[in-house]
Coordinates of C-alpha atoms in Angstrom, one line a residue:
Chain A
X30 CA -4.1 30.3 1.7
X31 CA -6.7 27.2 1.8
X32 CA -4.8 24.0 0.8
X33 CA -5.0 22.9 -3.0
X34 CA -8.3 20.8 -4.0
X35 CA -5.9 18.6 -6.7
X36 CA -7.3 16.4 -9.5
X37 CA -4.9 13.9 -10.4
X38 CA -5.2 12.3 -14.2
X39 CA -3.6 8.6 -14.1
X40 CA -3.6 5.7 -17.0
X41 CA -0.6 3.4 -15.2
X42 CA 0.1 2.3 -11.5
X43 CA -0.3 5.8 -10.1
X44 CA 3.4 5.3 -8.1
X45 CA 3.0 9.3 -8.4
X46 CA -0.6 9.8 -6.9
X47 CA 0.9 7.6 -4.1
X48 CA 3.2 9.8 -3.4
X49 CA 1.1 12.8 -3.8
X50 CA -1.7 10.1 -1.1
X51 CA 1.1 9.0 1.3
X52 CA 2.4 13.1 1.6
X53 CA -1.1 14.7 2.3
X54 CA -1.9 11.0 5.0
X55 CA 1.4 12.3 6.8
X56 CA 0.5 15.9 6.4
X57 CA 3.6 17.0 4.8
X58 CA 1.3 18.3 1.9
X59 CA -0.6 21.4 1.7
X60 CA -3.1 19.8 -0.5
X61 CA -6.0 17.4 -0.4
X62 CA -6.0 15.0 -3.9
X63 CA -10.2 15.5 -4.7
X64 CA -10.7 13.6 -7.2
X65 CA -9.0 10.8 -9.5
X66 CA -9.5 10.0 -13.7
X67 CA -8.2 7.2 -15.5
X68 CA -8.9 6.4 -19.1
X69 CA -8.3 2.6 -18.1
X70 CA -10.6 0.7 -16.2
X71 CA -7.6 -1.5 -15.5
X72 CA -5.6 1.2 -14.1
X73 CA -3.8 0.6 -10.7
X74 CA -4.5 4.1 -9.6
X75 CA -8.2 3.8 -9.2
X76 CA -7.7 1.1 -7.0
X77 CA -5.3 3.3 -4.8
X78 CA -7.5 5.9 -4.6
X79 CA -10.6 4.3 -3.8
X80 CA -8.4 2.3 -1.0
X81 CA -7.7 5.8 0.6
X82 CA -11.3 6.9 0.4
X83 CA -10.7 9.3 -3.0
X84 CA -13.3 9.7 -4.8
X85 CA -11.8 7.5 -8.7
X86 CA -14.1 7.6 -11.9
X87 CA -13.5 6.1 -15.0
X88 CA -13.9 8.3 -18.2
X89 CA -13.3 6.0 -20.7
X90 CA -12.3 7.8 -24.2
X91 CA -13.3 4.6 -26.1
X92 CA -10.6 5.1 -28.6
X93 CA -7.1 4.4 -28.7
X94 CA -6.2 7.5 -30.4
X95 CA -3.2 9.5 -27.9
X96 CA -5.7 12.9 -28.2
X97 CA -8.6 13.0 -26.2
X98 CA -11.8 13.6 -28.0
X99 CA -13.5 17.0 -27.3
X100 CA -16.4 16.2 -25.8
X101 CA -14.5 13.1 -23.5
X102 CA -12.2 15.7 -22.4
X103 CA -15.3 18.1 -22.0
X104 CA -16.2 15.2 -19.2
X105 CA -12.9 14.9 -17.8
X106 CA -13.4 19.3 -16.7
X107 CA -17.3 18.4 -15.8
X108 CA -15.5 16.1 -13.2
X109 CA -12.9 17.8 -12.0
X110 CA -15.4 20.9 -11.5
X111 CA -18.1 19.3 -10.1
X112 CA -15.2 18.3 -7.5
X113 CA -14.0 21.9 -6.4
X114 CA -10.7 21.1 -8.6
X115 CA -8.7 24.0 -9.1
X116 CA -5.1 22.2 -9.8
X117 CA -4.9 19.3 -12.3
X118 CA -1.3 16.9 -12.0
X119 CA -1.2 14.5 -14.8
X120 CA 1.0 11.7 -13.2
X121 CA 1.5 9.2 -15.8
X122 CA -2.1 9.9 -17.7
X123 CA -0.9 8.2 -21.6
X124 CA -3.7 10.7 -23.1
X125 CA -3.0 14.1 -24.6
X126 CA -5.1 16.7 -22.9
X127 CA -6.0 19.6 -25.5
X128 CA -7.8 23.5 -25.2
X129 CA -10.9 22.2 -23.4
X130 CA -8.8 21.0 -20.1
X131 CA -6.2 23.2 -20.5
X132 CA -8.8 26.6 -21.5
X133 CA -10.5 25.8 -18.0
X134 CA -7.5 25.0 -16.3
X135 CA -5.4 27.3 -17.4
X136 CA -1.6 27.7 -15.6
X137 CA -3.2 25.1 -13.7
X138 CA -2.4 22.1 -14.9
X139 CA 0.7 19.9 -13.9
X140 CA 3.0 16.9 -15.5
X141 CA 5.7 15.0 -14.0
X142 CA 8.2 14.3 -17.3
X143 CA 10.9 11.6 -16.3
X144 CA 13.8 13.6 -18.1
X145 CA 15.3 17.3 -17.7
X146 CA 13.7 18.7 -20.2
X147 CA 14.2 20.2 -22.6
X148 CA 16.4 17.1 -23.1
X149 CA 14.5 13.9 -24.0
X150 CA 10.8 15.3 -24.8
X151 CA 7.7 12.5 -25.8
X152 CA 7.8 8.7 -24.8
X153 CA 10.5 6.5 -23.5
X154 CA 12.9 9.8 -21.9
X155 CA 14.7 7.7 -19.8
X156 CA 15.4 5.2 -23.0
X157 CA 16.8 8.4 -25.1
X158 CA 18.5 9.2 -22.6
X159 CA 20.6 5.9 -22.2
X160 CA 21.3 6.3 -26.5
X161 CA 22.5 9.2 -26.1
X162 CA 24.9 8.6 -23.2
X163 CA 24.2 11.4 -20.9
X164 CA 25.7 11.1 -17.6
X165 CA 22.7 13.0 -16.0
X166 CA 19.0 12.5 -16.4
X167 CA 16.5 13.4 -14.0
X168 CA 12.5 14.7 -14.1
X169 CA 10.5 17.4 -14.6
X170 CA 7.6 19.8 -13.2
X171 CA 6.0 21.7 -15.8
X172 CA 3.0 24.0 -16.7
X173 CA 1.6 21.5 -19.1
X174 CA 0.8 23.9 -22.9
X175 CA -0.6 22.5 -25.8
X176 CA 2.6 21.4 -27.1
X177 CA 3.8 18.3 -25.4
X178 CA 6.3 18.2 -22.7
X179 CA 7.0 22.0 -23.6
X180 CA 5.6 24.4 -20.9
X181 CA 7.4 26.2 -18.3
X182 CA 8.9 24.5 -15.7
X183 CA 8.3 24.8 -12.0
X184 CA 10.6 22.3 -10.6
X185 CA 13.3 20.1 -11.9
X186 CA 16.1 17.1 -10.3
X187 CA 19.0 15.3 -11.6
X188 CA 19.6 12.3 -11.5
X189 CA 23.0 10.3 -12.4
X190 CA 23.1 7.5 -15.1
X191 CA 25.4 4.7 -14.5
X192 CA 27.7 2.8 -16.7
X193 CA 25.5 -0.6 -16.2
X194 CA 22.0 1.2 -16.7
X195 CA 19.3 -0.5 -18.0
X196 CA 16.1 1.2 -18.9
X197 CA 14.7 0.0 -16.1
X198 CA 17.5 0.8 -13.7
X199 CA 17.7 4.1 -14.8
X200 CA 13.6 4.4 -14.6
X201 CA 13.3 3.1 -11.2
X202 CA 16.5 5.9 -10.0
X203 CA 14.1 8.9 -11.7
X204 CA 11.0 7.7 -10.1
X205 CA 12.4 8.1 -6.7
X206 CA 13.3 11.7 -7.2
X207 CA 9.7 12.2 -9.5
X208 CA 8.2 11.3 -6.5
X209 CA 9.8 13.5 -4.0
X210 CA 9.8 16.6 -6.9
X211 CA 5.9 16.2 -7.2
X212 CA 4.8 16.3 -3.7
X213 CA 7.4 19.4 -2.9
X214 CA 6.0 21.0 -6.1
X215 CA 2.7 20.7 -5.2
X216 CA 3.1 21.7 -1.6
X217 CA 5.5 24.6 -2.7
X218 CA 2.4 25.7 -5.2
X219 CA -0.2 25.9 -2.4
X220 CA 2.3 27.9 -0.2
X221 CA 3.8 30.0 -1.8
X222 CA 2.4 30.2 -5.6
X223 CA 4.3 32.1 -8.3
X224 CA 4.6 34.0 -11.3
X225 CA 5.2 33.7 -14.9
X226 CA 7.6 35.5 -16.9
X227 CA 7.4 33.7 -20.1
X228 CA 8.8 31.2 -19.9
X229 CA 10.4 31.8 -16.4
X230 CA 8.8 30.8 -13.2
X231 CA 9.4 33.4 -10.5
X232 CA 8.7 31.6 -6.7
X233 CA 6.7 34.1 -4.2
X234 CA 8.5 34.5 -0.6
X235 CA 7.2 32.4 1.8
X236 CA 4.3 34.0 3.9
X237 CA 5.5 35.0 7.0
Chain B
X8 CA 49.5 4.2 -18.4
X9 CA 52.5 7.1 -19.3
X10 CA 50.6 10.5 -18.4
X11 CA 48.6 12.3 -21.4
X12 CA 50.1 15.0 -23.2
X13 CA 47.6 17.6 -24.0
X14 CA 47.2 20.6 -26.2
X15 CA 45.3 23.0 -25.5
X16 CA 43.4 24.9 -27.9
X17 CA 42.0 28.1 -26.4
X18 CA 40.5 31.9 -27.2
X19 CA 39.6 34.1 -24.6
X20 CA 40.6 34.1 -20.8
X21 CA 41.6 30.4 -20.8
X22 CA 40.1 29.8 -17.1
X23 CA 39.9 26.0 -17.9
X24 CA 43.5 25.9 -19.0
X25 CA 44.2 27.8 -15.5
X26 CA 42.5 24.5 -14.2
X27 CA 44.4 22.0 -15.9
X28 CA 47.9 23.9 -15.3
X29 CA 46.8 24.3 -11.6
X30 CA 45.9 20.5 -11.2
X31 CA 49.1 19.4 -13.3
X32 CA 51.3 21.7 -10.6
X33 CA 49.4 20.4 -7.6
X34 CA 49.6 16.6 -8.8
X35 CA 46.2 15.8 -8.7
X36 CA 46.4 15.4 -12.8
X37 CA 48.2 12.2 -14.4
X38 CA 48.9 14.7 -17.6
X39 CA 51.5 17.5 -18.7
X40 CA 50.1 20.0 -20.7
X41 CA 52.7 20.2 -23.6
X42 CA 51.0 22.7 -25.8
X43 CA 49.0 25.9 -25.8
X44 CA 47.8 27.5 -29.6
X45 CA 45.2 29.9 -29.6
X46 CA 43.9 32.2 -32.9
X47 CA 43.8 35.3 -31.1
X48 CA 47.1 37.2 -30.1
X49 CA 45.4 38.7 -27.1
X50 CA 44.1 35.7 -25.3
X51 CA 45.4 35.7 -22.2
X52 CA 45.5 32.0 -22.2
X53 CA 48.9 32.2 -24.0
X54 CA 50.1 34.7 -21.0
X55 CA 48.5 32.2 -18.5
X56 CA 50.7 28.9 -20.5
X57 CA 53.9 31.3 -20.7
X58 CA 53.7 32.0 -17.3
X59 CA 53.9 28.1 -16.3
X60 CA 56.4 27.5 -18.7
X61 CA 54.1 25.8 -20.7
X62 CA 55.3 26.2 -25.0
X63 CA 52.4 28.4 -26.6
X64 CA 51.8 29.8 -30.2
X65 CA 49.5 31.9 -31.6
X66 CA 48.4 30.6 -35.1
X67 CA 46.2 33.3 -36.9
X68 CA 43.8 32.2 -39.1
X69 CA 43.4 35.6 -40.6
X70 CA 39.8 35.2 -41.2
X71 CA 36.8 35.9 -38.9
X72 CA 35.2 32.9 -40.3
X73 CA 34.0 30.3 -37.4
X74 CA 35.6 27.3 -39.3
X75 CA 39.5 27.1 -40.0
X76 CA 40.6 26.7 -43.2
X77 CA 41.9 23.5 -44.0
X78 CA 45.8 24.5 -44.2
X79 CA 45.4 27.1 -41.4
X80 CA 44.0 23.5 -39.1
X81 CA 46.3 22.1 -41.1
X82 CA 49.0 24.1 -39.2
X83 CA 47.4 23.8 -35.5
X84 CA 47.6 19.8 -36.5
X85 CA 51.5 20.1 -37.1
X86 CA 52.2 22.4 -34.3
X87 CA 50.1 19.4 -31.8
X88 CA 52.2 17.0 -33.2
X89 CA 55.2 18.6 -33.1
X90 CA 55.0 18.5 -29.3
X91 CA 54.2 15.0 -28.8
X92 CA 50.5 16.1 -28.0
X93 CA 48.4 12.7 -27.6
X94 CA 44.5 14.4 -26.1
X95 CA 43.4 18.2 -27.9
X96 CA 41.0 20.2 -25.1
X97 CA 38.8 22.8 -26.7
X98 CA 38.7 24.9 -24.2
X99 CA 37.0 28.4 -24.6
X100 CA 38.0 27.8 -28.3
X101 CA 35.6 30.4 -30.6
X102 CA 36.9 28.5 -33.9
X103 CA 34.7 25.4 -35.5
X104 CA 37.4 22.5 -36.0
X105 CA 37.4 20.3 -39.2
X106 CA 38.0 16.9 -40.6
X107 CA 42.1 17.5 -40.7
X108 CA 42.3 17.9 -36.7
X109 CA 39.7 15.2 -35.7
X110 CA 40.8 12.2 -38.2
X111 CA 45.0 13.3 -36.9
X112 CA 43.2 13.0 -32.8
X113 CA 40.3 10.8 -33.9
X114 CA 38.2 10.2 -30.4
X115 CA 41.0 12.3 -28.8
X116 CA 39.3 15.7 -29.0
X117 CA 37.7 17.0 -25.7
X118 CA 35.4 19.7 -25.5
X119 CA 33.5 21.7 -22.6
X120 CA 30.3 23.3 -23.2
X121 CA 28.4 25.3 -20.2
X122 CA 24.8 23.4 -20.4
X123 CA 24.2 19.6 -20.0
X124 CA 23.9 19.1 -23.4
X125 CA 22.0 17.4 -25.5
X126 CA 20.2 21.1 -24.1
X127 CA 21.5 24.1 -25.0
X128 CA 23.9 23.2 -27.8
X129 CA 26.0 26.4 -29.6
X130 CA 26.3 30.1 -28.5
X131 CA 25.4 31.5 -25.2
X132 CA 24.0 28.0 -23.5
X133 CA 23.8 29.9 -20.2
X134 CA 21.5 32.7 -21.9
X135 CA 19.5 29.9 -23.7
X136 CA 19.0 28.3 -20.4
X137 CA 17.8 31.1 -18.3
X138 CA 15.5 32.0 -21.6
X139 CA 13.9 28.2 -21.5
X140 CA 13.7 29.0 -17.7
X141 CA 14.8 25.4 -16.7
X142 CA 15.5 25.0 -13.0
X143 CA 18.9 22.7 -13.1
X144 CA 21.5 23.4 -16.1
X145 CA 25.1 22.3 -15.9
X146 CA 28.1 21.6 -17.6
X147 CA 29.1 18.4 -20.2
X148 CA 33.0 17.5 -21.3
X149 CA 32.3 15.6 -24.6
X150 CA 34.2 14.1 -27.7
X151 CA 34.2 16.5 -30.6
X152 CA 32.4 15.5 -33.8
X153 CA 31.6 17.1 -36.6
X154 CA 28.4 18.0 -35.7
X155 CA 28.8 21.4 -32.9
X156 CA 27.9 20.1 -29.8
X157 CA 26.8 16.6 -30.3
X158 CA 29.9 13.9 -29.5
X159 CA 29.8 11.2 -26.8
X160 CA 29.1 12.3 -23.5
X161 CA 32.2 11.7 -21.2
X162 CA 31.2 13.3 -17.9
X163 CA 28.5 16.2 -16.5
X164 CA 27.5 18.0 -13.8
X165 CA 24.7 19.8 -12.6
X166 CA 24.4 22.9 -11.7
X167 CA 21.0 24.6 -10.2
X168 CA 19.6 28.2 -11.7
X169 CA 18.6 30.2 -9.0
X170 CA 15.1 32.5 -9.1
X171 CA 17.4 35.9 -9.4
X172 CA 20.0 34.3 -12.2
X173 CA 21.6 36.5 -14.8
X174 CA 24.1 34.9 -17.5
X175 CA 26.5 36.3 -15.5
X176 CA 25.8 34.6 -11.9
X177 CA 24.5 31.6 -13.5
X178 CA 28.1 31.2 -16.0
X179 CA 30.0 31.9 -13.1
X180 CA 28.4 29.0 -10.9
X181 CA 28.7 26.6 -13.7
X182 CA 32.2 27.9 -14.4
X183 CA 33.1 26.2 -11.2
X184 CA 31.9 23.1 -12.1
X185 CA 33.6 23.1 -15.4
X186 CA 37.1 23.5 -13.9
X187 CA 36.5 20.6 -11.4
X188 CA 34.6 18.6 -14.0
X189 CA 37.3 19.4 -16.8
X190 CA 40.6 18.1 -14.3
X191 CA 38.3 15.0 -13.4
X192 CA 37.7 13.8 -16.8
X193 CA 41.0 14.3 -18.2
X194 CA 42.6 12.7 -15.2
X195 CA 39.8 9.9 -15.8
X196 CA 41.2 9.4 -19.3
X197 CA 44.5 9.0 -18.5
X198 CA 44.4 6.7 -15.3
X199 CA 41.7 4.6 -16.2
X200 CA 40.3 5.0 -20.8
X201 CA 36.8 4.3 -21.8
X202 CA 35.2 1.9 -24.3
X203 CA 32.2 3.8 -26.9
X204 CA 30.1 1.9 -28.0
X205 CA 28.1 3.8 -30.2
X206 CA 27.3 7.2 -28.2
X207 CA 27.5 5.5 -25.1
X208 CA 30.8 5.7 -23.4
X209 CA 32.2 2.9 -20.5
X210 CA 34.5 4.0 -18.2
X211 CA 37.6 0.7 -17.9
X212 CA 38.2 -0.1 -13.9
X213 CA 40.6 1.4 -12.1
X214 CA 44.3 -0.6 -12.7
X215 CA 45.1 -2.5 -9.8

């Protein structure tokens, strides 16, 4: 199999894509990141990107509205074609993607959710996760469906909450395990691939 | 701290009771369980308690109904208190308890559900799991509320689903975890109490 041609979608710092960078720079990744969106011209991520040589555009959805409008998110898949794309990770992309992204990417696209879902869906996990006083937390790989933070899951770890945790605290603890979970998610999709059962997610044996 | 006195309040096999009488005779649990009632005559948890020499009753509730009737909890409340019992453990207990049990042990009713809940509340959490096709599920000792399910968190651990799973392989890995988890926490309790505040619980330091 040919490594993955991955676009990643990023509104924030893009920790994530810089994890998903440093693995493929140390070649510990079966995958080469293509192409990066943001919706932000201030976001952190194009700035990585562009500092490792990736090609970054900004598609700006000039509206603050959380849904992506159909003919922005119709340039979002012009992109991300026109850059042999055939995996999409959203790593901290604020925007809800809808049936034009998800209709040409279908089973293709990824999100990194900082809590085990199906526990602590939406914004702020690792804050619902302090109110309700779970001991465990931890983040999610999922098949991204048109409901949010809802499709099948590839790849899950926990994480411990301690008595002192702050939001941050707590945050910081998940994003250390998001990061590793992405880049061995990705690399274990361009290896190995696998199959859908519903909801279950079936990994294919290693090639020998 | 004097060691807890528990009752244990169980249905079927009585596996985590096993635990608790096994960690009491070993000495690795600062409690004695004093008590063992159970609503069906042939739960072999009552064998299991007469066998240690551990006092244990059946009280029928003559009804198939989930939740006791007030004067048949009314009875399991008299018979707890009648021993000297200070903690209550649900364990494996297929009966919905009421207002008369948790205002008598208010805060002082343990439960142990097989998922790490706020996932996979109610019947068959191992099933629901494998059906949602998460990757890490577990098992969570919790205060009993009203609500099924839903008290303070006190302790969880995780527990990973494997590709091949059944609800049988994956209840009996977790099963594992609830016996060590169960012991911990109850040990936990005794040597050291806990502050809530609100859902969230504290755990007080050690005693010098």
């Amino acid at each position: 199999m040919a490594p993955i041609q991955l676009g990643v979608l990023a509104s924030g710092r893009g920790s994530n894509l810089g994890a998903l960078l440093e693995a493929e720079a140390a070649g510990t990744l079966y995958a080469h990141v293509a192409l990066v969106l943001s919706d932000r011209p201030e976001a952190a991520a194009l700035r990585r990107a562009r500092d490792r040589g990736v090609a970054a555009r900004l598609i700006d959805p000039e509206s603050r509205r959380a849904r992506l409008a159909p003919e922005v998110e119709a340039r979002y898949v012009e992109a991300l074609q026109a850059h042999q794309v055939d995996w999409v990770v959203l790593a901290g992309f604020f925007r809800i993607v809808g049936s034009i992204l998800l209709n040409a990417y279908a089973d293709r696209v990824l999100n990194i959710h900082p809590s085990l879902l199906p526990s602590f869906p939406g914004l702020d996990a690792q804050g619902q996760a302090l109110a309700h006083g779970v001991r465990i937390s931890g983040c999610t790989v999922h098949l991204v469906e048109a409901a949010v933070d809802a499709g099948p899951i590839l790849a899950q770890a926990a994480v411990p909450v301690e008595d002192g945790d702050s939001v941050e605290s707590l945050s910081e603890r998940i994003l250390v395990q998001e990061h590793r979970l992405l880049v061995e998610t990705v690399d274990r999709i361009a290896r190995r691939g696998f199959i859908r059962d519903g909801r279950r997610v079936r990994w294919n044996r290693e090639p020998a």
